[in-house]
């Protein structure tokens, strides 16, 4: 049985003082959650988040990581730095990193390997744009992104890998991905994982990252290969985050 996960991606929101308030709201709200609860915060909030969540069921993640251990990389943060803070998770390859900051499939792979080798759990994001979906290349693109991201990752390391499918075309565009469309691609991703890692693929959580909300979470999470959500805006409100976490059926 794969443990379901809700992972909040705060993006560039919340000062450290604002983060303290939100975490204080989240702790009692999700204390009885049946899923794993992760909050991925800006770097400036990580110390606060780790300290506040100590002894709770909330796990803390970062939103990105550099692939070198140290060196002349002004403004970057290494995996060892995150581990030293007490961070457990990190997101790599988010669509916004790819769109705005020249992230490539190759750098996603390097970041994922650096994080895994340092003992972090990684949430690897894959997904297609509206143009790519309309051109019918979704499967080819997702296959390429997934395989390159996991190059040199071992079957043992897959125990610390989570995949997040982001249909970029359904985020902030007014278009909606149906639960059936999500399941189709999630199942396809699991097929790719099975080809490379065998039975380990059945233990890998695959999260949905396309505008998951309290209203659509139950339908999405009812699908066999949808193991939770990578949550954006709704993760910034304790009540909404909790409501999404309650959307899991017994599978």
PDB file of C-alpha atoms in Angstrom:
ATOM      1  CA  UNK A   1       0.000   0.000   0.000  1.00  0.00           C
ATOM      2  CA  UNK A   2       1.371   3.384  -1.005  1.00  0.00           C
ATOM      3  CA  UNK A   3       0.911   5.966   1.733  1.00  0.00           C
ATOM      4  CA  UNK A   4      -1.013   8.943   0.359  1.00  0.00           C
ATOM      5  CA  UNK A   5       0.671  12.341   0.530  1.00  0.00           C
ATOM      6  CA  UNK A   6      -0.443  15.938   0.476  1.00  0.00           C
ATOM      7  CA  UNK A   7       2.506  18.235  -0.164  1.00  0.00           C
ATOM      8  CA  UNK A   8       2.013  21.970   0.045  1.00  0.00           C
ATOM      9  CA  UNK A   9       4.164  24.095  -2.273  1.00  0.00           C
ATOM     10  CA  UNK A  10       4.106  27.581  -0.788  1.00  0.00           C
ATOM     11  CA  UNK A  11       6.026  29.061  -3.755  1.00  0.00           C
ATOM     12  CA  UNK A  12       7.204  32.653  -3.076  1.00  0.00           C
ATOM     13  CA  UNK A  13       4.734  33.318  -0.282  1.00  0.00           C
ATOM     14  CA  UNK A  14       4.933  33.919   3.486  1.00  0.00           C
ATOM     15  CA  UNK A  15       7.625  35.701   5.458  1.00  0.00           C
ATOM     16  CA  UNK A  16       9.118  33.781   8.370  1.00  0.00           C
ATOM     17  CA  UNK A  17       6.710  35.456  10.805  1.00  0.00           C
ATOM     18  CA  UNK A  18       3.753  34.700   8.526  1.00  0.00           C
ATOM     19  CA  UNK A  19       4.974  31.112   8.172  1.00  0.00           C
ATOM     20  CA  UNK A  20       4.970  30.732  11.948  1.00  0.00           C
ATOM     21  CA  UNK A  21       1.301  31.731  12.060  1.00  0.00           C
ATOM     22  CA  UNK A  22       0.324  29.326   9.267  1.00  0.00           C
ATOM     23  CA  UNK A  23       2.239  26.395  10.758  1.00  0.00           C
ATOM     24  CA  UNK A  24       0.572  27.036  14.124  1.00  0.00           C
ATOM     25  CA  UNK A  25      -2.786  26.760  12.323  1.00  0.00           C
ATOM     26  CA  UNK A  26      -1.769  23.644  10.406  1.00  0.00           C
ATOM     27  CA  UNK A  27      -0.485  21.599  13.353  1.00  0.00           C
ATOM     28  CA  UNK A  28      -3.869  21.018  15.039  1.00  0.00           C
ATOM     29  CA  UNK A  29      -5.718  20.945  11.711  1.00  0.00           C
ATOM     30  CA  UNK A  30      -3.764  17.994  10.276  1.00  0.00           C
ATOM     31  CA  UNK A  31      -2.728  16.143  13.452  1.00  0.00           C
ATOM     32  CA  UNK A  32      -5.099  13.259  12.724  1.00  0.00           C
ATOM     33  CA  UNK A  33      -4.508  13.149   8.967  1.00  0.00           C
ATOM     34  CA  UNK A  34      -4.431   9.655   7.480  1.00  0.00           C
ATOM     35  CA  UNK A  35      -1.946  10.803   4.842  1.00  0.00           C
ATOM     36  CA  UNK A  36       1.624  12.060   5.007  1.00  0.00           C
ATOM     37  CA  UNK A  37       1.627  15.846   5.329  1.00  0.00           C
ATOM     38  CA  UNK A  38       4.480  17.843   3.786  1.00  0.00           C
ATOM     39  CA  UNK A  39       4.992  21.611   3.589  1.00  0.00           C
ATOM     40  CA  UNK A  40       7.579  22.922   1.117  1.00  0.00           C
ATOM     41  CA  UNK A  41       8.447  26.485   2.022  1.00  0.00           C
ATOM     42  CA  UNK A  42      10.746  29.266   0.781  1.00  0.00           C
ATOM     43  CA  UNK A  43      14.315  29.000   2.075  1.00  0.00           C
ATOM     44  CA  UNK A  44      13.768  31.891   4.502  1.00  0.00           C
ATOM     45  CA  UNK A  45      10.943  29.983   6.221  1.00  0.00           C
ATOM     46  CA  UNK A  46      12.683  26.628   6.619  1.00  0.00           C
ATOM     47  CA  UNK A  47      14.260  27.213  10.037  1.00  0.00           C
ATOM     48  CA  UNK A  48      10.922  28.398  11.409  1.00  0.00           C
ATOM     49  CA  UNK A  49       9.011  25.524   9.813  1.00  0.00           C
ATOM     50  CA  UNK A  50      11.410  22.845  11.067  1.00  0.00           C
ATOM     51  CA  UNK A  51      11.394  24.229  14.603  1.00  0.00           C
ATOM     52  CA  UNK A  52       7.616  24.622  14.721  1.00  0.00           C
ATOM     53  CA  UNK A  53       6.848  21.147  13.344  1.00  0.00           C
ATOM     54  CA  UNK A  54       9.262  19.207  15.556  1.00  0.00           C
ATOM     55  CA  UNK A  55       7.337  16.418  17.254  1.00  0.00           C
ATOM     56  CA  UNK A  56       4.334  16.759  14.919  1.00  0.00           C
ATOM     57  CA  UNK A  57       3.212  14.737  11.892  1.00  0.00           C
ATOM     58  CA  UNK A  58       4.185  17.540   9.474  1.00  0.00           C
ATOM     59  CA  UNK A  59       7.288  17.034   7.330  1.00  0.00           C
ATOM     60  CA  UNK A  60       9.204  20.008   5.939  1.00  0.00           C
ATOM     61  CA  UNK A  61      10.574  20.366   2.416  1.00  0.00           C
ATOM     62  CA  UNK A  62      12.395  22.963   0.331  1.00  0.00           C
ATOM     63  CA  UNK A  63      11.279  24.176  -3.089  1.00  0.00           C
ATOM     64  CA  UNK A  64      14.574  23.634  -4.900  1.00  0.00           C
ATOM     65  CA  UNK A  65      18.190  22.523  -4.350  1.00  0.00           C
ATOM     66  CA  UNK A  66      21.482  23.003  -6.177  1.00  0.00           C
ATOM     67  CA  UNK A  67      23.346  20.027  -7.574  1.00  0.00           C
ATOM     68  CA  UNK A  68      26.842  20.856  -6.272  1.00  0.00           C
ATOM     69  CA  UNK A  69      27.871  20.274  -2.667  1.00  0.00           C
ATOM     70  CA  UNK A  70      29.514  23.712  -2.328  1.00  0.00           C
ATOM     71  CA  UNK A  71      31.362  26.336  -4.325  1.00  0.00           C
ATOM     72  CA  UNK A  72      31.024  29.592  -6.226  1.00  0.00           C
ATOM     73  CA  UNK A  73      27.280  29.429  -6.862  1.00  0.00           C
ATOM     74  CA  UNK A  74      26.007  32.726  -5.484  1.00  0.00           C
ATOM     75  CA  UNK A  75      22.447  32.536  -4.220  1.00  0.00           C
ATOM     76  CA  UNK A  76      22.230  28.727  -4.312  1.00  0.00           C
ATOM     77  CA  UNK A  77      21.534  26.208  -1.526  1.00  0.00           C
ATOM     78  CA  UNK A  78      23.059  22.706  -1.348  1.00  0.00           C
ATOM     79  CA  UNK A  79      21.451  19.454  -0.262  1.00  0.00           C
ATOM     80  CA  UNK A  80      23.790  19.224   2.744  1.00  0.00           C
ATOM     81  CA  UNK A  81      22.640  22.669   3.877  1.00  0.00           C
ATOM     82  CA  UNK A  82      19.022  21.488   3.773  1.00  0.00           C
ATOM     83  CA  UNK A  83      19.800  18.274   5.647  1.00  0.00           C
ATOM     84  CA  UNK A  84      21.661  20.232   8.321  1.00  0.00           C
ATOM     85  CA  UNK A  85      18.539  22.354   8.880  1.00  0.00           C
ATOM     86  CA  UNK A  86      16.416  19.242   9.431  1.00  0.00           C
ATOM     87  CA  UNK A  87      14.629  19.394   6.073  1.00  0.00           C
ATOM     88  CA  UNK A  88      13.317  16.040   4.791  1.00  0.00           C
ATOM     89  CA  UNK A  89      11.902  16.735   1.319  1.00  0.00           C
ATOM     90  CA  UNK A  90      12.760  18.878  -1.697  1.00  0.00           C
ATOM     91  CA  UNK A  91      10.891  19.660  -4.910  1.00  0.00           C
ATOM     92  CA  UNK A  92      12.886  19.456  -8.139  1.00  0.00           C
ATOM     93  CA  UNK A  93      11.870  20.279 -11.700  1.00  0.00           C
ATOM     94  CA  UNK A  94       8.748  22.273 -10.900  1.00  0.00           C
ATOM     95  CA  UNK A  95       7.124  23.717 -14.032  1.00  0.00           C
ATOM     96  CA  UNK A  96       7.809  27.263 -12.827  1.00  0.00           C
ATOM     97  CA  UNK A  97      11.511  26.461 -12.451  1.00  0.00           C
ATOM     98  CA  UNK A  98      11.499  25.062 -15.970  1.00  0.00           C
ATOM     99  CA  UNK A  99       9.551  28.030 -17.383  1.00  0.00           C
ATOM    100  CA  UNK A 100      11.203  30.958 -15.630  1.00  0.00           C
ATOM    101  CA  UNK A 101      14.649  29.753 -14.579  1.00  0.00           C
ATOM    102  CA  UNK A 102      15.901  27.658 -17.508  1.00  0.00           C
ATOM    103  CA  UNK A 103      15.614  24.329 -15.691  1.00  0.00           C
ATOM    104  CA  UNK A 104      16.267  21.416 -18.046  1.00  0.00           C
ATOM    105  CA  UNK A 105      15.668  17.688 -17.814  1.00  0.00           C
ATOM    106  CA  UNK A 106      19.420  17.269 -17.277  1.00  0.00           C
ATOM    107  CA  UNK A 107      19.615  19.738 -14.365  1.00  0.00           C
ATOM    108  CA  UNK A 108      16.520  18.145 -12.814  1.00  0.00           C
ATOM    109  CA  UNK A 109      18.388  14.836 -12.861  1.00  0.00           C
ATOM    110  CA  UNK A 110      21.486  16.388 -11.284  1.00  0.00           C
ATOM    111  CA  UNK A 111      19.435  18.044  -8.543  1.00  0.00           C
ATOM    112  CA  UNK A 112      17.519  14.836  -7.855  1.00  0.00           C
ATOM    113  CA  UNK A 113      20.722  12.805  -7.542  1.00  0.00           C
ATOM    114  CA  UNK A 114      22.343  15.393  -5.255  1.00  0.00           C
ATOM    115  CA  UNK A 115      19.279  15.378  -3.005  1.00  0.00           C
ATOM    116  CA  UNK A 116      18.977  11.586  -2.894  1.00  0.00           C
ATOM    117  CA  UNK A 117      22.686  11.109  -2.226  1.00  0.00           C
ATOM    118  CA  UNK A 118      22.381  13.505   0.713  1.00  0.00           C
ATOM    119  CA  UNK A 119      19.487  11.506   2.161  1.00  0.00           C
ATOM    120  CA  UNK A 120      16.616  13.803   1.172  1.00  0.00           C
ATOM    121  CA  UNK A 121      13.307  12.669  -0.278  1.00  0.00           C
ATOM    122  CA  UNK A 122      12.636  14.236  -3.668  1.00  0.00           C
ATOM    123  CA  UNK A 123       9.395  15.266  -5.336  1.00  0.00           C
ATOM    124  CA  UNK A 124      10.204  15.210  -9.051  1.00  0.00           C
ATOM    125  CA  UNK A 125       7.803  17.213 -11.226  1.00  0.00           C
ATOM    126  CA  UNK A 126       6.929  16.285 -14.807  1.00  0.00           C
ATOM    127  CA  UNK A 127       4.189  17.511 -17.127  1.00  0.00           C
ATOM    128  CA  UNK A 128       3.216  19.114 -20.409  1.00  0.00           C
ATOM    129  CA  UNK A 129       2.138  22.567 -21.578  1.00  0.00           C
ATOM    130  CA  UNK A 130      -1.119  23.340 -23.387  1.00  0.00           C
ATOM    131  CA  UNK A 131       0.642  23.483 -26.751  1.00  0.00           C
ATOM    132  CA  UNK A 132       2.330  20.156 -26.136  1.00  0.00           C
ATOM    133  CA  UNK A 133      -0.944  18.536 -25.126  1.00  0.00           C
ATOM    134  CA  UNK A 134      -2.751  19.917 -28.177  1.00  0.00           C
ATOM    135  CA  UNK A 135       0.044  18.587 -30.404  1.00  0.00           C
ATOM    136  CA  UNK A 136      -0.481  15.116 -28.912  1.00  0.00           C
ATOM    137  CA  UNK A 137       3.008  14.684 -27.473  1.00  0.00           C
ATOM    138  CA  UNK A 138       2.039  14.343 -23.800  1.00  0.00           C
ATOM    139  CA  UNK A 139       3.168  10.735 -23.444  1.00  0.00           C
ATOM    140  CA  UNK A 140       6.448  11.247 -25.295  1.00  0.00           C
ATOM    141  CA  UNK A 141       7.247  14.333 -23.240  1.00  0.00           C
ATOM    142  CA  UNK A 142       6.351  12.792 -19.875  1.00  0.00           C
ATOM    143  CA  UNK A 143       8.331   9.656 -20.733  1.00  0.00           C
ATOM    144  CA  UNK A 144      11.397  11.721 -21.615  1.00  0.00           C
ATOM    145  CA  UNK A 145      11.147  13.935 -18.526  1.00  0.00           C
ATOM    146  CA  UNK A 146      10.655  10.965 -16.205  1.00  0.00           C
ATOM    147  CA  UNK A 147      13.417   8.799 -17.639  1.00  0.00           C
ATOM    148  CA  UNK A 148      16.003  11.588 -17.733  1.00  0.00           C
ATOM    149  CA  UNK A 149      15.104  12.782 -14.221  1.00  0.00           C
ATOM    150  CA  UNK A 150      15.696   9.256 -12.887  1.00  0.00           C
ATOM    151  CA  UNK A 151      18.907   8.505 -14.775  1.00  0.00           C
ATOM    152  CA  UNK A 152      21.408   6.808 -12.409  1.00  0.00           C
ATOM    153  CA  UNK A 153      18.819   6.620  -9.617  1.00  0.00           C
ATOM    154  CA  UNK A 154      18.881   3.136  -8.069  1.00  0.00           C
ATOM    155  CA  UNK A 155      15.918   0.939  -7.198  1.00  0.00           C
ATOM    156  CA  UNK A 156      16.850   1.379  -3.536  1.00  0.00           C
ATOM    157  CA  UNK A 157      16.805   5.168  -3.878  1.00  0.00           C
ATOM    158  CA  UNK A 158      13.312   4.998  -5.362  1.00  0.00           C
ATOM    159  CA  UNK A 159      12.064   4.506  -1.802  1.00  0.00           C
ATOM    160  CA  UNK A 160      12.800   8.233  -1.393  1.00  0.00           C
ATOM    161  CA  UNK A 161      11.292   9.370  -4.703  1.00  0.00           C
ATOM    162  CA  UNK A 162       7.867  10.890  -5.257  1.00  0.00           C
ATOM    163  CA  UNK A 163       6.674  11.867  -8.751  1.00  0.00           C
ATOM    164  CA  UNK A 164       4.323  14.822  -9.231  1.00  0.00           C
ATOM    165  CA  UNK A 165       2.410  15.128 -12.497  1.00  0.00           C
ATOM    166  CA  UNK A 166       1.788  18.765 -13.392  1.00  0.00           C
ATOM    167  CA  UNK A 167      -0.533  19.286 -16.355  1.00  0.00           C
ATOM    168  CA  UNK A 168       0.782  22.826 -16.872  1.00  0.00           C
ATOM    169  CA  UNK A 169      -2.092  23.500 -19.285  1.00  0.00           C
ATOM    170  CA  UNK A 170      -4.588  23.103 -16.426  1.00  0.00           C
ATOM    171  CA  UNK A 171      -2.899  25.481 -13.974  1.00  0.00           C
ATOM    172  CA  UNK A 172      -4.311  28.993 -13.968  1.00  0.00           C
ATOM    173  CA  UNK A 173      -5.630  28.699 -17.519  1.00  0.00           C
ATOM    174  CA  UNK A 174      -9.310  28.151 -16.876  1.00  0.00           C
ATOM    175  CA  UNK A 175      -8.991  24.665 -18.379  1.00  0.00           C
ATOM    176  CA  UNK A 176      -9.527  21.680 -16.113  1.00  0.00           C
ATOM    177  CA  UNK A 177      -7.959  18.250 -16.192  1.00  0.00           C
ATOM    178  CA  UNK A 178     -10.533  15.584 -15.405  1.00  0.00           C
ATOM    179  CA  UNK A 179      -9.862  12.826 -12.901  1.00  0.00           C
ATOM    180  CA  UNK A 180      -9.804  10.419 -15.848  1.00  0.00           C
ATOM    181  CA  UNK A 181      -7.134  12.460 -17.640  1.00  0.00           C
ATOM    182  CA  UNK A 182      -5.061  12.544 -14.465  1.00  0.00           C
ATOM    183  CA  UNK A 183      -5.383   8.785 -13.944  1.00  0.00           C
ATOM    184  CA  UNK A 184      -4.412   8.118 -17.562  1.00  0.00           C
ATOM    185  CA  UNK A 185      -1.087   9.926 -17.228  1.00  0.00           C
ATOM    186  CA  UNK A 186      -0.413   8.693 -13.684  1.00  0.00           C
ATOM    187  CA  UNK A 187      -0.869   5.108 -14.875  1.00  0.00           C
ATOM    188  CA  UNK A 188       1.416   5.822 -17.832  1.00  0.00           C
ATOM    189  CA  UNK A 189       4.090   7.206 -15.490  1.00  0.00           C
ATOM    190  CA  UNK A 190       3.844   4.072 -13.347  1.00  0.00           C
ATOM    191  CA  UNK A 191       4.344   1.962 -16.474  1.00  0.00           C
ATOM    192  CA  UNK A 192       7.537   3.901 -17.212  1.00  0.00           C
ATOM    193  CA  UNK A 193       8.716   3.335 -13.641  1.00  0.00           C
ATOM    194  CA  UNK A 194       7.982  -0.406 -13.863  1.00  0.00           C
ATOM    195  CA  UNK A 195      10.065  -0.674 -17.032  1.00  0.00           C
ATOM    196  CA  UNK A 196      13.068   0.740 -15.189  1.00  0.00           C
ATOM    197  CA  UNK A 197      12.615  -0.329 -11.583  1.00  0.00           C
ATOM    198  CA  UNK A 198      10.259  -3.310 -11.613  1.00  0.00           C
ATOM    199  CA  UNK A 199       8.212  -3.865  -8.454  1.00  0.00           C
ATOM    200  CA  UNK A 200       9.643  -0.728  -6.806  1.00  0.00           C
ATOM    201  CA  UNK A 201       7.380   1.284  -9.114  1.00  0.00           C
ATOM    202  CA  UNK A 202       4.317   0.044  -7.274  1.00  0.00           C
ATOM    203  CA  UNK A 203       5.593   1.674  -4.073  1.00  0.00           C
ATOM    204  CA  UNK A 204       6.315   5.085  -5.650  1.00  0.00           C
ATOM    205  CA  UNK A 205       3.698   7.740  -4.848  1.00  0.00           C
ATOM    206  CA  UNK A 206       2.534   9.763  -7.854  1.00  0.00           C
ATOM    207  CA  UNK A 207       0.937  13.069  -6.899  1.00  0.00           C
ATOM    208  CA  UNK A 208      -1.362  15.265  -8.947  1.00  0.00           C
ATOM    209  CA  UNK A 209      -0.167  18.848  -9.300  1.00  0.00           C
ATOM    210  CA  UNK A 210      -2.816  20.508 -11.450  1.00  0.00           C
ATOM    211  CA  UNK A 211      -4.887  22.882  -9.334  1.00  0.00           C
ATOM    212  CA  UNK A 212      -5.965  20.374  -6.713  1.00  0.00           C
ATOM    213  CA  UNK A 213      -8.705  21.841  -4.501  1.00  0.00           C
ATOM    214  CA  UNK A 214     -11.105  20.593  -1.796  1.00  0.00           C
ATOM    215  CA  UNK A 215     -13.833  20.391  -4.453  1.00  0.00           C
ATOM    216  CA  UNK A 216     -11.985  18.053  -6.829  1.00  0.00           C
ATOM    217  CA  UNK A 217      -9.696  16.160  -4.428  1.00  0.00           C
ATOM    218  CA  UNK A 218     -12.080  13.256  -3.624  1.00  0.00           C
ATOM    219  CA  UNK A 219     -12.674  12.453  -7.304  1.00  0.00           C
ATOM    220  CA  UNK A 220      -8.966  12.690  -8.123  1.00  0.00           C
ATOM    221  CA  UNK A 221      -7.789  10.683  -5.118  1.00  0.00           C
ATOM    222  CA  UNK A 222     -10.294   7.914  -5.844  1.00  0.00           C
ATOM    223  CA  UNK A 223      -8.260   6.998  -8.932  1.00  0.00           C
ATOM    224  CA  UNK A 224      -5.978   3.991  -8.543  1.00  0.00           C
ATOM    225  CA  UNK A 225      -2.713   5.721  -9.443  1.00  0.00           C
ATOM    226  CA  UNK A 226      -3.356   9.153  -7.928  1.00  0.00           C
ATOM    227  CA  UNK A 227      -1.640   8.982  -4.549  1.00  0.00           C
ATOM    228  CA  UNK A 228      -2.164  12.544  -3.406  1.00  0.00           C
ATOM    229  CA  UNK A 229      -1.505  16.087  -4.464  1.00  0.00           C
ATOM    230  CA  UNK A 230       1.196  18.707  -4.823  1.00  0.00           C
ATOM    231  CA  UNK A 231      -0.869  21.647  -3.640  1.00  0.00           C
ATOM    232  CA  UNK A 232      -0.261  25.291  -4.541  1.00  0.00           C
ATOM    233  CA  UNK A 233      -2.603  28.075  -3.473  1.00  0.00           C
ATOM    234  CA  UNK A 234      -4.795  25.877  -1.284  1.00  0.00           C
ATOM    235  CA  UNK A 235      -1.757  25.000   0.846  1.00  0.00           C
ATOM    236  CA  UNK A 236      -1.640  28.587   2.101  1.00  0.00           C
ATOM    237  CA  UNK A 237      -4.942  28.190   3.948  1.00  0.00           C
ATOM    238  CA  UNK A 238      -5.040  25.656   6.762  1.00  0.00           C
ATOM    239  CA  UNK A 239      -8.739  24.868   6.264  1.00  0.00           C
ATOM    240  CA  UNK A 240      -8.340  24.204   2.529  1.00  0.00           C
ATOM    241  CA  UNK A 241      -5.223  22.093   3.038  1.00  0.00           C
ATOM    242  CA  UNK A 242      -7.019  20.027   5.664  1.00  0.00           C
ATOM    243  CA  UNK A 243     -10.077  19.618   3.408  1.00  0.00           C
ATOM    244  CA  UNK A 244      -7.885  18.292   0.588  1.00  0.00           C
ATOM    245  CA  UNK A 245      -6.271  15.832   3.000  1.00  0.00           C
ATOM    246  CA  UNK A 246      -9.708  14.505   3.905  1.00  0.00           C
ATOM    247  CA  UNK A 247     -10.348  13.667   0.246  1.00  0.00           C
ATOM    248  CA  UNK A 248      -8.636  10.269   0.374  1.00  0.00           C
ATOM    249  CA  UNK A 249     -10.828   7.165   0.091  1.00  0.00           C
ATOM    250  CA  UNK A 250      -9.858   3.749   1.404  1.00  0.00           C
ATOM    251  CA  UNK A 251      -8.200   2.053  -1.571  1.00  0.00           C
TER     252      UNK A 251
END
